[in-house]
C-alpha positions as a printed NumPy array, in Angstrom:
array([[  0.016,   0.249,  -0.487],
       [  2.817,   2.781,   0.244],
       [  3.401,   2.388,  -4.055],
       [ -0.649,   3.585,  -4.098],
       [  0.085,   6.172,  -1.282],
       [  3.124,   7.989,  -2.822],
       [  1.591,   7.334,  -6.646],
       [ -1.512,   9.725,  -4.765],
       [  1.024,  12.404,  -3.45 ],
       [  2.557,  12.256,  -6.688],
       [ -0.294,  11.995,  -8.781],
       [ -1.69 ,  15.14 ,  -7.412],
       [  0.919,  17.757,  -8.287],
       [  0.825,  17.282, -11.594],
       [ -2.405,  20.146, -12.701],
       [ -0.278,  22.112,  -9.643],
       [  2.796,  21.706, -11.298],
       [  1.295,  23.308, -15.256],
       [ -0.48 ,  25.76 , -13.327],
       [  2.714,  27.634, -11.355],
       [  4.56 ,  27.377, -14.896],
       [  1.769,  28.635, -16.741],
       [  1.622,  31.666, -14.381],
       [  5.364,  32.448, -14.359],
       [  5.461,  32.328, -18.436],
       [  7.67 ,  29.077, -17.964],
       [  7.623,  27.532, -21.428],
       [  5.882,  23.944, -21.121],
       [  6.839,  22.871, -24.117],
       [ 10.473,  22.904, -22.58 ],
       [  9.192,  21.731, -19.353],
       [  7.718,  18.216, -20.688],
       [ 10.609,  18.133, -22.347],
       [ 13.286,  18.254, -19.787],
       [ 10.666,  15.884, -17.592],
       [ 11.294,  13.375, -19.773],
       [ 14.739,  13.757, -20.117],
       [ 15.152,  13.951, -15.696],
       [ 13.137,  10.722, -15.634],
       [ 15.103,   9.194, -17.767],
       [ 18.514,   9.653, -15.876],
       [ 16.537,   8.541, -12.911],
       [ 14.998,   5.337, -14.214],
       [ 18.684,   4.203, -15.885],
       [ 20.705,   5.464, -12.292],
       [ 18.816,   2.383, -10.338],
       [ 19.801,   0.319, -13.298],
       [ 23.589,   0.998, -13.579],
       [ 23.884,   0.43 ,  -9.855],
       [ 22.591,  -2.442, -10.203],
       [ 24.899,  -3.893, -12.528],
       [ 28.065,  -1.839, -10.512],
       [ 27.02 ,  -3.554,  -6.876],
       [ 26.448,  -6.822,  -9.346],
       [ 23.309,  -7.516,  -8.548],
       [ 21.99 ,  -7.692, -11.434],
       [ 23.323,  -8.112, -15.667],
       [ 22.238,  -6.44 , -18.477],
       [ 21.257,  -9.001, -19.813],
       [ 18.389,  -9.283, -17.604],
       [ 17.067,  -5.761, -18.219],
       [ 16.81 ,  -7.106, -22.624],
       [ 12.969,  -6.433, -23.749],
       [ 11.005,  -8.869, -25.621],
       [ 10.199,  -7.119, -29.136],
       [  6.261,  -6.622, -27.539],
       [  6.863,  -5.823, -23.917],
       [  9.078,  -3.004, -26.088],
       [  6.671,  -1.67 , -28.669],
       [  4.231,  -1.781, -26.03 ],
       [  6.691,   0.106, -23.697],
       [  6.894,   3.409, -26.604],
       [  3.361,   3.717, -27.445],
       [  2.594,   3.954, -23.919],
       [  5.577,   6.393, -24.128],
       [  3.687,   7.956, -26.79 ],
       [  0.556,   8.059, -24.531],
       [  2.39 ,   9.556, -21.867],
       [  3.679,  13.014, -23.586],
       [  0.21 ,  13.173, -24.936],
       [ -1.153,  13.075, -21.634],
       [  0.619,  15.748, -20.036],
       [ -0.388,  18.031, -23.574],
       [ -3.685,  17.553, -23.021],
       [ -3.591,  18.786, -18.953],
       [ -1.399,  21.902, -19.741],
       [ -3.904,  23.009, -22.59 ],
       [ -6.874,  22.269, -20.181],
       [ -5.465,  23.582, -17.078],
       [ -4.455,  26.398, -18.493],
       [ -8.973,  26.42 , -19.888],
       [-10.441,  24.816, -16.897],
       [ -8.239,  24.873, -13.915],
       [ -5.991,  21.912, -11.82 ],
       [ -9.975,  21.066, -10.185],
       [-11.985,  20.178, -13.185],
       [ -8.477,  19.296, -15.485],
       [ -7.42 ,  17.185, -12.321],
       [-11.3  ,  15.479, -12.288],
       [-11.306,  14.457, -15.989],
       [ -8.436,  12.634, -15.39 ],
       [ -9.21 ,  10.212, -13.29 ],
       [-12.867,  10.529, -14.111],
       [-11.083,   8.331, -16.369],
       [-10.897,   5.591, -14.727],
       [-14.433,   4.796, -16.466],
       [-12.107,   3.473, -19.143],
       [ -9.5  ,   0.72 , -18.106],
       [-11.943,  -0.902, -15.825],
       [-14.243,  -1.705, -18.717],
       [-11.246,  -2.575, -21.059],
       [ -9.366,  -4.836, -18.176],
       [-12.371,  -6.691, -18.338],
       [-12.609,  -7.074, -21.581],
       [ -9.641,  -8.626, -22.525],
       [ -8.448,  -9.441, -18.891],
       [-11.248, -10.927, -17.52 ],
       [-11.003,  -8.856, -14.407],
       [-14.71 ,  -7.666, -12.729],
       [-17.456,  -5.79 , -14.984],
       [-17.799,  -3.292, -13.694],
       [-21.293,  -2.11 , -12.633],
       [-24.259,  -0.262, -15.203],
       [-24.393,   2.074, -12.311],
       [-21.081,   2.738, -11.843],
       [-21.166,   3.541, -15.534],
       [-24.212,   5.572, -15.361],
       [-22.638,   7.656, -12.47 ],
       [-19.483,   8.381, -14.36 ],
       [-20.172,   9.249, -17.341],
       [-23.234,  11.656, -15.901],
       [-20.284,  12.779, -13.706],
       [-18.16 ,  13.669, -16.849],
       [-21.43 ,  15.11 , -18.365],
       [-21.857,  17.761, -15.702],
       [-17.906,  18.85 , -14.768],
       [-17.248,  19.167, -19.305],
       [-19.257,  22.203, -18.297],
       [-17.269,  25.275, -19.222],
       [-16.733,  27.549, -16.964],
       [-15.738,  30.79 , -17.234],
       [-12.328,  31.789, -19.005],
       [ -9.825,  33.867, -16.702],
       [ -8.957,  37.082, -17.096],
       [ -5.303,  35.974, -17.88 ],
       [ -6.578,  32.965, -20.412],
       [ -9.452,  35.562, -22.213],
       [ -6.563,  38.104, -22.471],
       [ -4.694,  35.294, -24.713],
       [ -7.972,  34.993, -26.704],
       [ -9.17 ,  37.857, -28.036],
       [-11.401,  37.76 , -31.343],
       [-12.919,  34.193, -30.268],
       [-16.665,  34.437, -29.148],
       [-17.453,  33.006, -25.894],
       [-19.046,  30.219, -27.279],
       [-16.038,  28.16 , -29.249],
       [-13.778,  29.334, -26.302],
       [-17.282,  27.305, -24.231],
       [-16.78 ,  24.531, -26.761],
       [-13.122,  24.332, -26.637],
       [-13.033,  24.653, -22.87 ],
       [-15.273,  21.243, -22.959],
       [-12.368,  19.303, -25.801],
       [ -9.675,  20.177, -23.404],
       [-11.511,  17.82 , -20.716],
       [-12.503,  14.963, -22.657],
       [-10.13 ,  15.103, -24.891],
       [ -7.857,  14.823, -21.072],
       [-10.965,  11.446, -19.342],
       [-10.769,   9.916, -23.657],
       [ -6.472,  10.103, -23.323],
       [ -5.491,   9.153, -19.251],
       [ -8.259,   6.178, -19.795],
       [ -6.431,   4.776, -22.647],
       [ -3.596,   5.611, -21.018],
       [ -4.701,   3.945, -17.804],
       [ -4.804,   0.794, -19.082],
       [ -1.934,   0.664, -21.233],
       [ -0.439,   1.052, -17.659],
       [ -1.748,  -2.074, -16.8  ],
       [ -1.051,  -4.137, -19.644],
       [  2.722,  -2.806, -19.833],
       [  3.037,  -4.322, -17.227],
       [  0.978,  -7.584, -17.239],
       [  3.951,  -8.15 , -20.61 ],
       [  7.233,  -8.939, -18.206],
       [  7.685, -10.766, -14.865],
       [ 10.601,  -9.39 , -12.948],
       [ 11.722,  -6.568, -11.766],
       [ 14.268,  -5.587, -13.925],
       [ 12.226,  -5.811, -16.799],
       [  9.519,  -3.146, -15.381],
       [ 11.881,  -1.527, -14.934],
       [ 13.571,  -1.577, -18.014],
       [ 10.081,  -0.458, -19.459],
       [  9.804,   2.419, -17.097],
       [ 12.789,   3.429, -18.804],
       [ 11.959,   2.676, -22.253],
       [  8.276,   4.498, -21.94 ],
       [ 10.517,   7.62 , -21.109],
       [ 12.525,   7.959, -23.699],
       [  9.32 ,   7.255, -26.099],
       [  7.974,  10.063, -24.73 ],
       [ 11.153,  12.504, -24.68 ],
       [ 11.285,  11.942, -28.99 ],
       [  7.363,  12.689, -28.553],
       [  8.271,  16.006, -26.78 ],
       [ 11.288,  16.738, -28.629],
       [  9.562,  16.878, -31.922],
       [  6.921,  18.572, -30.834],
       [  9.142,  21.399, -29.869],
       [ 11.246,  21.106, -32.827],
       [  7.764,  21.788, -34.689],
       [  6.336,  24.695, -32.36 ],
       [  9.919,  26.396, -32.917],
       [  9.899,  26.466, -28.737],
       [ 14.134,  26.957, -28.956],
       [ 13.786,  30.235, -31.279],
       [ 14.443,  33.206, -29.685],
       [ 11.465,  35.209, -31.372],
       [  9.815,  36.627, -28.397],
       [  6.927,  36.352, -29.506],
       [  3.487,  35.855, -27.427],
       [  2.456,  32.015, -28.478],
       [ -0.854,  30.754, -26.77 ],
       [  0.702,  28.691, -23.311],
       [  4.022,  30.693, -22.781],
       [  5.913,  32.922, -24.526],
       [  8.782,  30.837, -27.039],
       [ 12.79 ,  33.159, -25.847],
       [ 14.339,  30.246, -26.492],
       [ 16.438,  27.754, -23.697],
       [ 15.946,  29.097, -20.512],
       [ 16.99 ,  28.183, -17.003],
       [ 13.86 ,  28.679, -15.224],
       [ 12.036,  26.371, -17.871],
       [ 14.817,  23.805, -17.232],
       [ 14.457,  24.036, -13.124],
       [ 10.331,  23.078, -13.556],
       [ 11.137,  20.015, -15.916],
       [ 13.35 ,  19.093, -13.322],
       [ 10.779,  19.075, -10.869],
       [  8.296,  17.706, -13.297],
       [ 10.734,  15.313, -14.06 ],
       [ 11.493,  13.541, -10.221],
       [  7.314,  14.218,  -9.621],
       [  6.455,  12.052, -13.025],
       [  9.571,   9.196, -12.021],
       [  8.278,   8.721,  -8.62 ],
       [  4.263,   8.039,  -9.86 ],
       [  5.441,   6.066, -12.698],
       [  7.462,   4.312, -10.854],
       [  4.654,   3.783,  -7.425],
       [  1.896,   2.796,  -9.96 ],
       [  3.456,  -0.331, -11.535],
       [  5.158,  -1.469,  -8.098],
       [  1.214,  -0.648,  -7.218],
       [ -0.513,  -2.547, -10.006],
       [  1.657,  -5.815,  -9.263],
       [  0.201,  -6.268,  -5.963],
       [ -3.267,  -4.723,  -5.952],
       [ -6.021,  -4.944,  -8.317],
       [ -6.728,  -2.778, -11.023],
       [-10.62 ,  -2.693,  -9.638],
       [ -8.9  ,  -1.715,  -6.182],
       [ -5.565,   0.44 ,  -7.096],
       [ -7.848,   2.864,  -9.523],
       [-10.628,   4.059,  -7.047],
       [ -8.323,   4.518,  -4.152],
       [ -5.527,   6.256,  -6.423],
       [ -8.166,   8.624,  -7.905],
       [-10.601,   9.923,  -5.808],
       [ -8.1  ,  10.398,  -3.111],
       [ -6.357,  12.801,  -6.745],
       [-10.132,  14.261,  -7.13 ],
       [-10.022,  15.194,  -3.487],
       [ -6.613,  16.775,  -2.981],
       [ -6.711,  19.057,  -6.59 ],
       [-10.217,  20.225,  -5.851],
       [ -8.969,  21.671,  -2.497],
       [ -5.963,  22.916,  -3.936],
       [ -7.537,  24.616,  -7.236],
       [ -9.979,  26.913,  -4.844],
       [ -7.582,  27.235,  -1.897],
       [ -4.395,  28.15 ,  -3.716],
       [ -5.326,  29.106,  -7.16 ],
       [ -8.613,  30.738,  -6.144],
       [-10.363,  28.321,  -8.854],
       [-13.969,  29.178,  -8.894],
       [-17.013,  25.992,  -9.641],
       [-19.892,  25.833, -11.009],
       [-22.853,  24.55 ,  -8.155],
       [-23.822,  22.047, -11.276],
       [-19.493,  20.936, -11.769],
       [-19.568,  20.882,  -7.849],
       [-22.074,  18.068,  -8.183],
       [-20.35 ,  16.666, -10.77 ],
       [-17.048,  15.831,  -8.597],
       [-19.759,  14.697,  -5.956],
       [-21.139,  12.144,  -8.499],
       [-17.732,  11.201,  -9.844],
       [-16.493,  11.204,  -6.227],
       [-19.776,   8.586,  -4.91 ],
       [-19.161,   6.515,  -8.441],
       [-15.776,   6.151,  -7.539],
       [-16.293,   5.13 ,  -3.958],
       [-18.989,   2.586,  -4.924],
       [-16.282,   0.522,  -6.307],
       [-14.521,  -0.067,  -3.772],
       [-17.938,  -1.96 ,  -1.75 ]])
């Protein structure tokens, strides 16, 4: 259970870090890239130390083609997850973005039932979660500092984009969580698990680097972009990536190890319900986010649905 506890703590920090980066106009494209570079280093070092101490050999970390391919695919989903979370946090805030990501637990539960013969989620759980998601994606008013960057876009278009951003988080995180279980099931050794985690981060960093090059993140043009100011490399971008990378490494490692000993029907509900509570409190108390009554109803309904899974 200790791995589950730390996974919850680390998992609740993602959207908070993005919110801080956006408020300080830190280039989140570079933050995501440096985050994965950091994660690669901190995942490789323990393996090298194990080999140096004679506790393992390099051959122990070799992966068969199937686990390798799954890890590469998971890395792409990890990157997409951060991408849509960053966008949704900018539009919808910490509380709703995290709630959308955690409400997605219904997807891995359904997929685990279909592909791993695990207990099927009750129709009540499915219905409550879908209704909760419907309430939560009712877009709130854009924040003032965000609206100023969206000049020329109607309020209706802004609301639609906000709703689509939350739905993207819901779908991306749901599929990613299921893929993580598939990845974990494809190996049966601790060394194999460590190798997969490293490959996941390498794949995600490659996707992130391509994105940075494509959007000109390292160009020192000084022009305002939609989510940050691209002014070339800055140390604050690296520091932000370092912090996010440490959190990301800790969360991924703890999730993989927790899933090895805890059923998905127990892990995902506990993991998600705790993160929703922590993120909502953080968004309201520290970032002064305003949530509509109907969205509060969606959050409570999601918590109720998640709690039902524990019964």
